[in-house]
XYZ file of C-alpha atoms in Angstrom:
192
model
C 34.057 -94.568 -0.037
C 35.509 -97.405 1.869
C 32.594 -98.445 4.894
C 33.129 -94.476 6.050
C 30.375 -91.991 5.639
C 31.107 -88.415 7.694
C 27.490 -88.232 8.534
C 28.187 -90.054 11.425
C 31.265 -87.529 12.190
C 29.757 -85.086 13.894
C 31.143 -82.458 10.656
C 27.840 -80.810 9.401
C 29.789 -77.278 8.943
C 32.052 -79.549 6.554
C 29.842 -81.563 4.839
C 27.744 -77.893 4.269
C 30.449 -76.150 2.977
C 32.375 -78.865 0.833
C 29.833 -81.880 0.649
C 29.988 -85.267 1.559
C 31.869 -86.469 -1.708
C 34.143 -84.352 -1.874
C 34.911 -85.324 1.813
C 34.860 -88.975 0.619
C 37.018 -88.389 -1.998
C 39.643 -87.526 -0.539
C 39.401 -90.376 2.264
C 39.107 -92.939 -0.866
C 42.314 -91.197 -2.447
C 44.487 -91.175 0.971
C 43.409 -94.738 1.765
C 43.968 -96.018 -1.501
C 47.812 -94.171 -1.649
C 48.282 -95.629 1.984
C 47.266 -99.384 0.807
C 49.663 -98.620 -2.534
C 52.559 -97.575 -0.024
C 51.919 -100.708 2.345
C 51.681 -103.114 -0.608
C 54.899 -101.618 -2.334
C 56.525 -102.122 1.002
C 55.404 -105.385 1.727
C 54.223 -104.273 4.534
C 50.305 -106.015 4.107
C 49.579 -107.781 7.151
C 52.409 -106.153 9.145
C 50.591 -102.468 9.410
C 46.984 -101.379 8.727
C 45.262 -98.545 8.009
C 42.851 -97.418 10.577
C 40.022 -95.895 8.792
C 38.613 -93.814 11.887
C 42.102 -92.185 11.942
C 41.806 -91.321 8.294
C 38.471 -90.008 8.881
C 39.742 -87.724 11.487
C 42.555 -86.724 8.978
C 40.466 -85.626 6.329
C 37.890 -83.941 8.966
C 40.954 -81.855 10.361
C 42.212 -81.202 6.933
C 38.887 -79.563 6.218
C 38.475 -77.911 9.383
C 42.021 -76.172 8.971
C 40.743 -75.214 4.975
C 37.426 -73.649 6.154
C 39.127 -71.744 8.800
C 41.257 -70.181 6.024
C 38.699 -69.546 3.433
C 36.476 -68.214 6.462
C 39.213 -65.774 7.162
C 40.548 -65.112 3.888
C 36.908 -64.271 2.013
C 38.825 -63.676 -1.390
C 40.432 -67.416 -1.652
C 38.115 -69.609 -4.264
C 41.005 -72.443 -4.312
C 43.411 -73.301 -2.177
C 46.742 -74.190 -3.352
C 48.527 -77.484 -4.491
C 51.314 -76.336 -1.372
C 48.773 -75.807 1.232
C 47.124 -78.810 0.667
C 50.022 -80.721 0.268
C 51.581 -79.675 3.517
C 48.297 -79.658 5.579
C 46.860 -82.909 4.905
C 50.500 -83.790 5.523
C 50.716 -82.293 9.121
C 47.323 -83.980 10.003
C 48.575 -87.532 8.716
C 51.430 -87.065 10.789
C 49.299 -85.824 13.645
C 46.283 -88.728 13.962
C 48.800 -91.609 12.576
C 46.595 -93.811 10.638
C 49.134 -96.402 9.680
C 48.981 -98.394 12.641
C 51.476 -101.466 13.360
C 49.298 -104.933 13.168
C 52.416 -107.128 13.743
C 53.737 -106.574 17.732
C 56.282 -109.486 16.870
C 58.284 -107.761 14.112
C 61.628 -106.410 14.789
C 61.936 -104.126 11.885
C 62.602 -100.803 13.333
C 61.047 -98.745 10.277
C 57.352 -99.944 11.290
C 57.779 -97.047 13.878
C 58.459 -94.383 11.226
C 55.654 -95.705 8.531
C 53.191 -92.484 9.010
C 56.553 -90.088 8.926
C 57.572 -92.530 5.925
C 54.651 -92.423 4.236
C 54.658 -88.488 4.185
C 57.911 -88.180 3.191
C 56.954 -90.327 0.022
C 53.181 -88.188 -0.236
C 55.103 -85.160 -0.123
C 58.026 -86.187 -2.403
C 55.373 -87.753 -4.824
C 54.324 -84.044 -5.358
C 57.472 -82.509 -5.466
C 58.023 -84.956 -8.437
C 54.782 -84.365 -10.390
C 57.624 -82.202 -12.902
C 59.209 -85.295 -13.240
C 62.841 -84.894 -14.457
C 64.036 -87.786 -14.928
C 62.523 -90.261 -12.758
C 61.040 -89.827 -9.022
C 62.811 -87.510 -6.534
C 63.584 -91.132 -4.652
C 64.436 -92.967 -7.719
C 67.302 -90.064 -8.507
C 71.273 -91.310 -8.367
C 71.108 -87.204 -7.249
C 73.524 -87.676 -3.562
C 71.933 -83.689 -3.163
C 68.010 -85.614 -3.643
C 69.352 -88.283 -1.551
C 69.938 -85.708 0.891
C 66.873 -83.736 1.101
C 65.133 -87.108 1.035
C 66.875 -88.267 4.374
C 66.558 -84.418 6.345
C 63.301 -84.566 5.412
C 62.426 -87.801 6.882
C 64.513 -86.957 9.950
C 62.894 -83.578 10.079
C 59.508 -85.740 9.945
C 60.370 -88.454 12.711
C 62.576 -85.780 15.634
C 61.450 -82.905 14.764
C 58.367 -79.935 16.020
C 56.878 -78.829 12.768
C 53.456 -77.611 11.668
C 51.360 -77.238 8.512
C 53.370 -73.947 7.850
C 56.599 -75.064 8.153
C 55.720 -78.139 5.973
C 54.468 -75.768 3.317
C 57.474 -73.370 3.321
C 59.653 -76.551 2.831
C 57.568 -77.193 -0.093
C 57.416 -74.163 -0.895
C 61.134 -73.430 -0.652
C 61.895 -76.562 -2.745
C 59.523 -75.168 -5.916
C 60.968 -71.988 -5.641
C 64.314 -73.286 -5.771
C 63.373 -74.927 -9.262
C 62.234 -71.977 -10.744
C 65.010 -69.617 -9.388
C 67.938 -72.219 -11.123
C 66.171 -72.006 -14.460
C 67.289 -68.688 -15.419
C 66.161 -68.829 -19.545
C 62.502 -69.359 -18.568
C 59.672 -68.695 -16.077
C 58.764 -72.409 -15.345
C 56.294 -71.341 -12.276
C 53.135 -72.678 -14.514
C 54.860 -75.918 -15.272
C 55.499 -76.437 -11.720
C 52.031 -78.166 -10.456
C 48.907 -78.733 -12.897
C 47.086 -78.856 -9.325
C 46.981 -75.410 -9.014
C 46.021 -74.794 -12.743
C-alpha cells in the first residue's frame, strides 16, 4: 500500500464500512496511475506525488460514497460514472501532484492535477476503445472535447455532479448515435 495505512487517518466510519484494503487499494491504484502519467510525461523528478494528499483523496472519495449509500439505503454498488467523476473532483480538489522543480519554466507543471484528470477521465471514456484512445484519435471533434474539457478543468467552478453529467452526457451520446443496437451494456464492464 505504498508507506500509507488509514489507521492513522482518523477514518474509522470508513475503514468500518469499506475496510482498510479496499481503502488501500484504491490509494495503490491512483498512485500507481499518477507515477504512470509522470513517467510517460517525463515529468520524474520535476513533480511528485504527495502521498498525504492522496490519502486525503481517497478518504474524501469515501466519505462522499458513504454519504450516498447512507442516504440512498437501496444502492449495493455505485456506478463506474459516479466514481469516475468523484474521485475526479477530489483529485482536483486536494492536488496531489505537486511541482518538485521551482526552476522549470514549463507552464503545463501548473495544470498537471487538471491534466492528469483529463487523461483519468478520458482513460474511462475510452475503455470501448474504437479505434485507439480518445487522445490518440486524428477525430478534430475528440480533439475538441479533449481541449474544453481540460479548459473546463483548469478555469472553470465544477463539482462531482457536473463531472458526472459530462461523463454521463458523453456515454449517452454513444449509445443514442448507434441506432441498430442497444450498446448501453458494452459501454463500461465496471458497472457489470
Amino acid at each position: 500500500m505504498k508507506d500509507i495505512s488509514f489507521k492513522y487517518y482518523k477514518c474509522d466510519d470508513l475503514i468500518q464500512k469499506f475496510g482498510e484494503e479496499k481503502l488501500g487499494d484504491r490509494f495503490s491504484k491512483l498512485f500507481s496511475e499518477m507515477i504512470e502519467f509522470l513517467n510517460m510525461n517525463n515529468l520524474r523528478g520535476k513533480a511528485t506525488v504527495n502521498k498525504v494528499l492522496l490519502a486525503n483523496v481517497v478518504i474524501d472519495y469515501f466519505s462522499d460514497i458513504m454519504r450516498l449509500k447512507d442516504f440512498h439505503t437501496d444502492i449495493d454498488r455505485v456506478n463506474s460514472q459516479k466514481v469516475i467523476s468523484y474521485t475526479a473532483y477530489w483529485l482536483l480538489y486536494r492536488k496531489p501532484i505537486q511541482i518538485a522543480d521551482d526552476i522549470s519554466d514549463n507552464k503545463e507543471l501548473a495544470t498537471l492535477n487538471e491534466r492528469f484528470v483529463l487523461q483519468y477521465i478520458l482513460n474511462y471514456l475510452s475503455e470501448r476503445e474504437r479505434r485507439s484512445h480518445i487522445l490518440l484519435r486524428q477525430n478534430k471533434g475528440l480533439e475538441n472535447f479533449a481541449g474544453l474539457m481540460l479548459y473546463y478543468l483548469v478555469y472553470r467552478r465544477y463539482d462531482a455532479q457536473a463531472i458526472e453529467m459530462i461523463i454521463t452526457a458523453f456515454l449517452a451520446g454513444q449509445i443514442y448515435e448507434r441506432t441498430d443496437e442497444d450498446i448501453t451494456e458494452q459501454l463500461h464492464p465496471f458497472d457489470f
